[in-house]
DNA sequence: AAGGTGACGCCCG
DNA sequence: ACGGGCGCCACCT
């Protein structure tokens, strides 16, 4: 719980709806860190290191290709809540990708 | 204090 | 579609 930067990232991740996923870059942008995709990944990695944070659905964060960056554990969790992965380990972001109110505005 | 390290992403062959 | 290379930037030692 070091500072507000990670907290902002965690807030965004907590907002990802069940059955949907968001990319690292997307989370970064939504947290106000345009070039911070890596920081998001680092923040996720930090979850396993220090204090436990079971309220944060880290498994709903995938890379820009729609793949899991961590492996089977994540895929298992996502499929359990209705997000399918193909044999190549990818999920369809066009279908399961998360779009919040703010972002939907950009499409209009 | 300086340099190494990523749960990333984009641009090019 | 896919791999390689480079840029990014907060964290850790």
JSON list of C-alpha atoms (C1' of nucleotides) in Angstrom, two decimals:
[
{"chain": "A", "resi": 1, "resn": "UNK", "atom": "CA", "xyz": [0.00, 0.00, 0.00]},
{"chain": "A", "resi": 2, "resn": "UNK", "atom": "CA", "xyz": [2.91, 2.21, -0.63]},
{"chain": "A", "resi": 3, "resn": "UNK", "atom": "CA", "xyz": [1.34, 5.17, -2.39]},
{"chain": "A", "resi": 4, "resn": "UNK", "atom": "CA", "xyz": [-1.53, 6.59, -4.36]},
{"chain": "A", "resi": 5, "resn": "UNK", "atom": "CA", "xyz": [-0.17, 5.46, -7.71]},
{"chain": "A", "resi": 6, "resn": "UNK", "atom": "CA", "xyz": [-0.69, 1.79, -7.01]},
{"chain": "A", "resi": 7, "resn": "UNK", "atom": "CA", "xyz": [-3.94, 2.57, -5.26]},
{"chain": "A", "resi": 8, "resn": "UNK", "atom": "CA", "xyz": [-5.25, 4.29, -8.39]},
{"chain": "A", "resi": 9, "resn": "UNK", "atom": "CA", "xyz": [-4.27, 1.27, -10.43]},
{"chain": "A", "resi": 10, "resn": "UNK", "atom": "CA", "xyz": [-5.96, -1.08, -7.98]},
{"chain": "A", "resi": 11, "resn": "UNK", "atom": "CA", "xyz": [-9.10, 1.03, -8.00]},
{"chain": "A", "resi": 12, "resn": "UNK", "atom": "CA", "xyz": [-9.35, 0.68, -11.76]},
{"chain": "A", "resi": 13, "resn": "UNK", "atom": "CA", "xyz": [-8.75, -3.06, -11.62]},
{"chain": "A", "resi": 14, "resn": "UNK", "atom": "CA", "xyz": [-11.40, -3.46, -8.95]},
{"chain": "A", "resi": 15, "resn": "UNK", "atom": "CA", "xyz": [-13.83, -1.73, -11.31]},
{"chain": "A", "resi": 16, "resn": "UNK", "atom": "CA", "xyz": [-13.48, -4.34, -14.05]},
{"chain": "A", "resi": 17, "resn": "UNK", "atom": "CA", "xyz": [-16.83, -6.18, -14.24]},
{"chain": "A", "resi": 18, "resn": "UNK", "atom": "CA", "xyz": [-17.03, -9.92, -13.70]},
{"chain": "A", "resi": 19, "resn": "UNK", "atom": "CA", "xyz": [-16.87, -11.72, -17.02]},
{"chain": "A", "resi": 20, "resn": "UNK", "atom": "CA", "xyz": [-14.77, -9.01, -18.65]},
{"chain": "A", "resi": 21, "resn": "UNK", "atom": "CA", "xyz": [-11.11, -8.20, -19.04]},
{"chain": "A", "resi": 22, "resn": "UNK", "atom": "CA", "xyz": [-8.99, -5.08, -19.49]},
{"chain": "A", "resi": 23, "resn": "UNK", "atom": "CA", "xyz": [-5.52, -4.72, -20.94]},
{"chain": "A", "resi": 24, "resn": "UNK", "atom": "CA", "xyz": [-2.54, -3.44, -18.99]},
{"chain": "A", "resi": 25, "resn": "UNK", "atom": "CA", "xyz": [-2.35, -0.43, -21.26]},
{"chain": "A", "resi": 26, "resn": "UNK", "atom": "CA", "xyz": [-6.04, 0.26, -20.86]},
{"chain": "A", "resi": 27, "resn": "UNK", "atom": "CA", "xyz": [-5.82, 0.12, -17.09]},
{"chain": "A", "resi": 28, "resn": "UNK", "atom": "CA", "xyz": [-2.82, 2.42, -17.22]},
{"chain": "A", "resi": 29, "resn": "UNK", "atom": "CA", "xyz": [-4.66, 4.99, -19.30]},
{"chain": "A", "resi": 30, "resn": "UNK", "atom": "CA", "xyz": [-7.72, 4.83, -17.10]},
{"chain": "A", "resi": 31, "resn": "UNK", "atom": "CA", "xyz": [-5.54, 5.32, -14.06]},
{"chain": "A", "resi": 32, "resn": "UNK", "atom": "CA", "xyz": [-4.07, 8.42, -15.64]},
{"chain": "A", "resi": 33, "resn": "UNK", "atom": "CA", "xyz": [-0.74, 6.91, -16.62]},
{"chain": "A", "resi": 34, "resn": "UNK", "atom": "CA", "xyz": [-0.71, 6.91, -20.45]},
{"chain": "A", "resi": 35, "resn": "UNK", "atom": "CA", "xyz": [2.65, 5.15, -20.76]},
{"chain": "A", "resi": 36, "resn": "UNK", "atom": "CA", "xyz": [2.34, 3.11, -17.64]},
{"chain": "A", "resi": 37, "resn": "UNK", "atom": "CA", "xyz": [1.41, -0.33, -18.92]},
{"chain": "A", "resi": 38, "resn": "UNK", "atom": "CA", "xyz": [4.52, -1.74, -17.34]},
{"chain": "A", "resi": 39, "resn": "UNK", "atom": "CA", "xyz": [3.77, -0.06, -14.09]},
{"chain": "A", "resi": 40, "resn": "UNK", "atom": "CA", "xyz": [0.40, -1.79, -14.06]},
{"chain": "A", "resi": 41, "resn": "UNK", "atom": "CA", "xyz": [2.14, -5.11, -14.56]},
{"chain": "A", "resi": 42, "resn": "UNK", "atom": "CA", "xyz": [4.53, -4.23, -11.80]},
{"chain": "A", "resi": 43, "resn": "UNK", "atom": "CA", "xyz": [1.65, -3.31, -9.53]},
{"chain": "A", "resi": 44, "resn": "UNK", "atom": "CA", "xyz": [0.01, -6.66, -10.21]},
{"chain": "A", "resi": 45, "resn": "UNK", "atom": "CA", "xyz": [3.24, -8.47, -9.45]},
{"chain": "A", "resi": 46, "resn": "UNK", "atom": "CA", "xyz": [3.43, -6.55, -6.20]},
{"chain": "A", "resi": 47, "resn": "UNK", "atom": "CA", "xyz": [0.17, -8.16, -5.12]},
{"chain": "A", "resi": 48, "resn": "UNK", "atom": "CA", "xyz": [1.90, -11.47, -4.70]},
{"chain": "A", "resi": 49, "resn": "UNK", "atom": "CA", "xyz": [4.92, -10.07, -2.92]},
{"chain": "A", "resi": 50, "resn": "UNK", "atom": "CA", "xyz": [3.77, -8.02, 0.02]},
{"chain": "A", "resi": 51, "resn": "UNK", "atom": "CA", "xyz": [0.44, -7.81, 1.79]},
{"chain": "A", "resi": 52, "resn": "UNK", "atom": "CA", "xyz": [-2.38, -9.93, 0.36]},
{"chain": "A", "resi": 53, "resn": "UNK", "atom": "CA", "xyz": [-5.09, -8.16, -1.59]},
{"chain": "A", "resi": 54, "resn": "UNK", "atom": "CA", "xyz": [-7.85, -10.66, -2.31]},
{"chain": "A", "resi": 55, "resn": "UNK", "atom": "CA", "xyz": [-10.28, -7.88, -3.25]},
{"chain": "A", "resi": 56, "resn": "UNK", "atom": "CA", "xyz": [-8.29, -7.08, -6.36]},
{"chain": "A", "resi": 57, "resn": "UNK", "atom": "CA", "xyz": [-9.25, -9.16, -9.43]},
{"chain": "A", "resi": 58, "resn": "UNK", "atom": "CA", "xyz": [-5.79, -9.17, -11.00]},
{"chain": "A", "resi": 59, "resn": "UNK", "atom": "CA", "xyz": [-6.80, -12.06, -13.23]},
{"chain": "A", "resi": 60, "resn": "UNK", "atom": "CA", "xyz": [-9.03, -9.75, -15.26]},
{"chain": "A", "resi": 61, "resn": "UNK", "atom": "CA", "xyz": [-6.00, -7.91, -16.61]},
{"chain": "A", "resi": 62, "resn": "UNK", "atom": "CA", "xyz": [-4.50, -9.33, -19.82]},
{"chain": "A", "resi": 63, "resn": "UNK", "atom": "CA", "xyz": [-2.03, -8.04, -22.36]},
{"chain": "A", "resi": 64, "resn": "UNK", "atom": "CA", "xyz": [-2.85, -6.13, -25.54]},
{"chain": "A", "resi": 65, "resn": "UNK", "atom": "CA", "xyz": [-3.13, -9.32, -27.57]},
{"chain": "A", "resi": 66, "resn": "UNK", "atom": "CA", "xyz": [-5.77, -10.74, -25.26]},
{"chain": "A", "resi": 67, "resn": "UNK", "atom": "CA", "xyz": [-3.38, -13.28, -23.78]},
{"chain": "A", "resi": 68, "resn": "UNK", "atom": "CA", "xyz": [-2.59, -14.08, -20.20]},
{"chain": "A", "resi": 69, "resn": "UNK", "atom": "CA", "xyz": [0.85, -12.96, -19.16]},
{"chain": "A", "resi": 70, "resn": "UNK", "atom": "CA", "xyz": [1.00, -15.14, -16.11]},
{"chain": "A", "resi": 71, "resn": "UNK", "atom": "CA", "xyz": [-0.29, -18.48, -17.31]},
{"chain": "A", "resi": 72, "resn": "UNK", "atom": "CA", "xyz": [-2.82, -21.23, -16.63]},
{"chain": "A", "resi": 73, "resn": "UNK", "atom": "CA", "xyz": [-3.80, -19.96, -13.19]},
{"chain": "A", "resi": 74, "resn": "UNK", "atom": "CA", "xyz": [-5.25, -16.79, -14.68]},
{"chain": "A", "resi": 75, "resn": "UNK", "atom": "CA", "xyz": [-6.92, -18.53, -17.59]},
{"chain": "A", "resi": 76, "resn": "UNK", "atom": "CA", "xyz": [-8.56, -20.96, -15.21]},
{"chain": "A", "resi": 77, "resn": "UNK", "atom": "CA", "xyz": [-10.00, -18.14, -13.14]},
{"chain": "A", "resi": 78, "resn": "UNK", "atom": "CA", "xyz": [-11.30, -16.28, -16.16]},
{"chain": "A", "resi": 79, "resn": "UNK", "atom": "CA", "xyz": [-12.92, -19.28, -17.76]},
{"chain": "A", "resi": 80, "resn": "UNK", "atom": "CA", "xyz": [-14.54, -19.95, -14.39]},
{"chain": "A", "resi": 81, "resn": "UNK", "atom": "CA", "xyz": [-16.34, -16.62, -14.68]},
{"chain": "A", "resi": 82, "resn": "UNK", "atom": "CA", "xyz": [-17.25, -16.99, -18.32]},
{"chain": "A", "resi": 83, "resn": "UNK", "atom": "CA", "xyz": [-14.30, -15.65, -20.29]},
{"chain": "A", "resi": 84, "resn": "UNK", "atom": "CA", "xyz": [-13.19, -18.30, -22.82]},
{"chain": "A", "resi": 85, "resn": "UNK", "atom": "CA", "xyz": [-9.70, -18.68, -24.24]},
{"chain": "A", "resi": 86, "resn": "UNK", "atom": "CA", "xyz": [-8.87, -20.33, -27.54]},
{"chain": "A", "resi": 87, "resn": "UNK", "atom": "CA", "xyz": [-6.20, -22.97, -28.05]},
{"chain": "A", "resi": 88, "resn": "UNK", "atom": "CA", "xyz": [-3.66, -20.22, -28.65]},
{"chain": "A", "resi": 89, "resn": "UNK", "atom": "CA", "xyz": [-4.30, -18.84, -25.21]},
{"chain": "A", "resi": 90, "resn": "UNK", "atom": "CA", "xyz": [-6.17, -15.80, -26.38]},
{"chain": "A", "resi": 91, "resn": "UNK", "atom": "CA", "xyz": [-9.50, -14.27, -25.53]},
{"chain": "A", "resi": 92, "resn": "UNK", "atom": "CA", "xyz": [-11.49, -11.99, -27.84]},
{"chain": "A", "resi": 93, "resn": "UNK", "atom": "CA", "xyz": [-11.08, -8.47, -26.56]},
{"chain": "A", "resi": 94, "resn": "UNK", "atom": "CA", "xyz": [-13.79, -7.24, -28.92]},
{"chain": "A", "resi": 95, "resn": "UNK", "atom": "CA", "xyz": [-16.24, -9.35, -26.98]},
{"chain": "A", "resi": 96, "resn": "UNK", "atom": "CA", "xyz": [-14.86, -9.61, -23.47]},
{"chain": "A", "resi": 97, "resn": "UNK", "atom": "CA", "xyz": [-12.83, -6.43, -23.36]},
{"chain": "A", "resi": 98, "resn": "UNK", "atom": "CA", "xyz": [-14.10, -3.94, -20.82]},
{"chain": "A", "resi": 99, "resn": "UNK", "atom": "CA", "xyz": [-15.49, -0.63, -21.95]},
{"chain": "A", "resi": 100, "resn": "UNK", "atom": "CA", "xyz": [-16.56, 1.78, -19.26]},
{"chain": "A", "resi": 101, "resn": "UNK", "atom": "CA", "xyz": [-18.80, 4.79, -19.63]},
{"chain": "A", "resi": 102, "resn": "UNK", "atom": "CA", "xyz": [-15.96, 7.19, -20.35]},
{"chain": "A", "resi": 103, "resn": "UNK", "atom": "CA", "xyz": [-14.60, 5.07, -23.13]},
{"chain": "A", "resi": 104, "resn": "UNK", "atom": "CA", "xyz": [-17.95, 4.47, -24.75]},
{"chain": "A", "resi": 105, "resn": "UNK", "atom": "CA", "xyz": [-18.20, 8.22, -25.19]},
{"chain": "A", "resi": 106, "resn": "UNK", "atom": "CA", "xyz": [-15.17, 8.11, -27.46]},
{"chain": "A", "resi": 107, "resn": "UNK", "atom": "CA", "xyz": [-17.04, 5.95, -29.90]},
{"chain": "A", "resi": 108, "resn": "UNK", "atom": "CA", "xyz": [-19.89, 8.39, -30.41]},
{"chain": "B", "resi": 1, "resn": "DA", "atom": "C1'", "xyz": [22.71, 6.99, -5.47]},
{"chain": "B", "resi": 2, "resn": "DA", "atom": "C1'", "xyz": [23.00, 4.22, -9.71]},
{"chain": "B", "resi": 3, "resn": "DG", "atom": "C1'", "xyz": [21.82, 0.62, -12.31]},
{"chain": "B", "resi": 4, "resn": "DG", "atom": "C1'", "xyz": [19.03, -3.56, -13.14]},
{"chain": "B", "resi": 5, "resn": "DT", "atom": "C1'", "xyz": [14.37, -5.37, -13.67]},
{"chain": "B", "resi": 6, "resn": "DG", "atom": "C1'", "xyz": [9.85, -6.36, -15.38]},
{"chain": "B", "resi": 7, "resn": "DA", "atom": "C1'", "xyz": [2.28, -9.98, -15.00]},
{"chain": "B", "resi": 8, "resn": "DC", "atom": "C1'", "xyz": [3.80, -4.18, -21.33]},
{"chain": "B", "resi": 9, "resn": "DG", "atom": "C1'", "xyz": [3.19, -2.06, -25.96]},
{"chain": "B", "resi": 10, "resn": "DC", "atom": "C1'", "xyz": [4.32, -0.41, -30.43]},
{"chain": "B", "resi": 11, "resn": "DC", "atom": "C1'", "xyz": [6.87, -0.47, -34.65]},
{"chain": "B", "resi": 12, "resn": "DC", "atom": "C1'", "xyz": [9.22, -2.89, -37.91]},
{"chain": "B", "resi": 13, "resn": "DG", "atom": "C1'", "xyz": [11.01, -6.82, -40.82]},
{"chain": "C", "resi": 1, "resn": "DA", "atom": "C1'", "xyz": [0.31, -13.50, -38.10]},
{"chain": "C", "resi": 2, "resn": "DC", "atom": "C1'", "xyz": [4.79, -13.60, -35.53]},
{"chain": "C", "resi": 3, "resn": "DG", "atom": "C1'", "xyz": [9.12, -12.65, -33.52]},
{"chain": "C", "resi": 4, "resn": "DG", "atom": "C1'", "xyz": [12.79, -9.15, -32.42]},
{"chain": "C", "resi": 5, "resn": "DG", "atom": "C1'", "xyz": [14.08, -4.65, -30.83]},
{"chain": "C", "resi": 6, "resn": "DC", "atom": "C1'", "xyz": [13.45, -0.53, -28.44]},
{"chain": "C", "resi": 7, "resn": "DG", "atom": "C1'", "xyz": [11.06, 2.75, -25.47]},
{"chain": "C", "resi": 8, "resn": "DC", "atom": "C1'", "xyz": [8.89, 3.46, -20.85]},
{"chain": "C", "resi": 9, "resn": "DC", "atom": "C1'", "xyz": [9.06, 4.40, -15.85]},
{"chain": "C", "resi": 10, "resn": "DA", "atom": "C1'", "xyz": [8.30, 3.15, -10.84]},
{"chain": "C", "resi": 11, "resn": "DC", "atom": "C1'", "xyz": [10.49, -0.27, -7.81]},
{"chain": "C", "resi": 12, "resn": "DC", "atom": "C1'", "xyz": [14.12, -2.76, -5.63]},
{"chain": "C", "resi": 13, "resn": "DT", "atom": "C1'", "xyz": [18.87, -3.66, -4.21]}
]
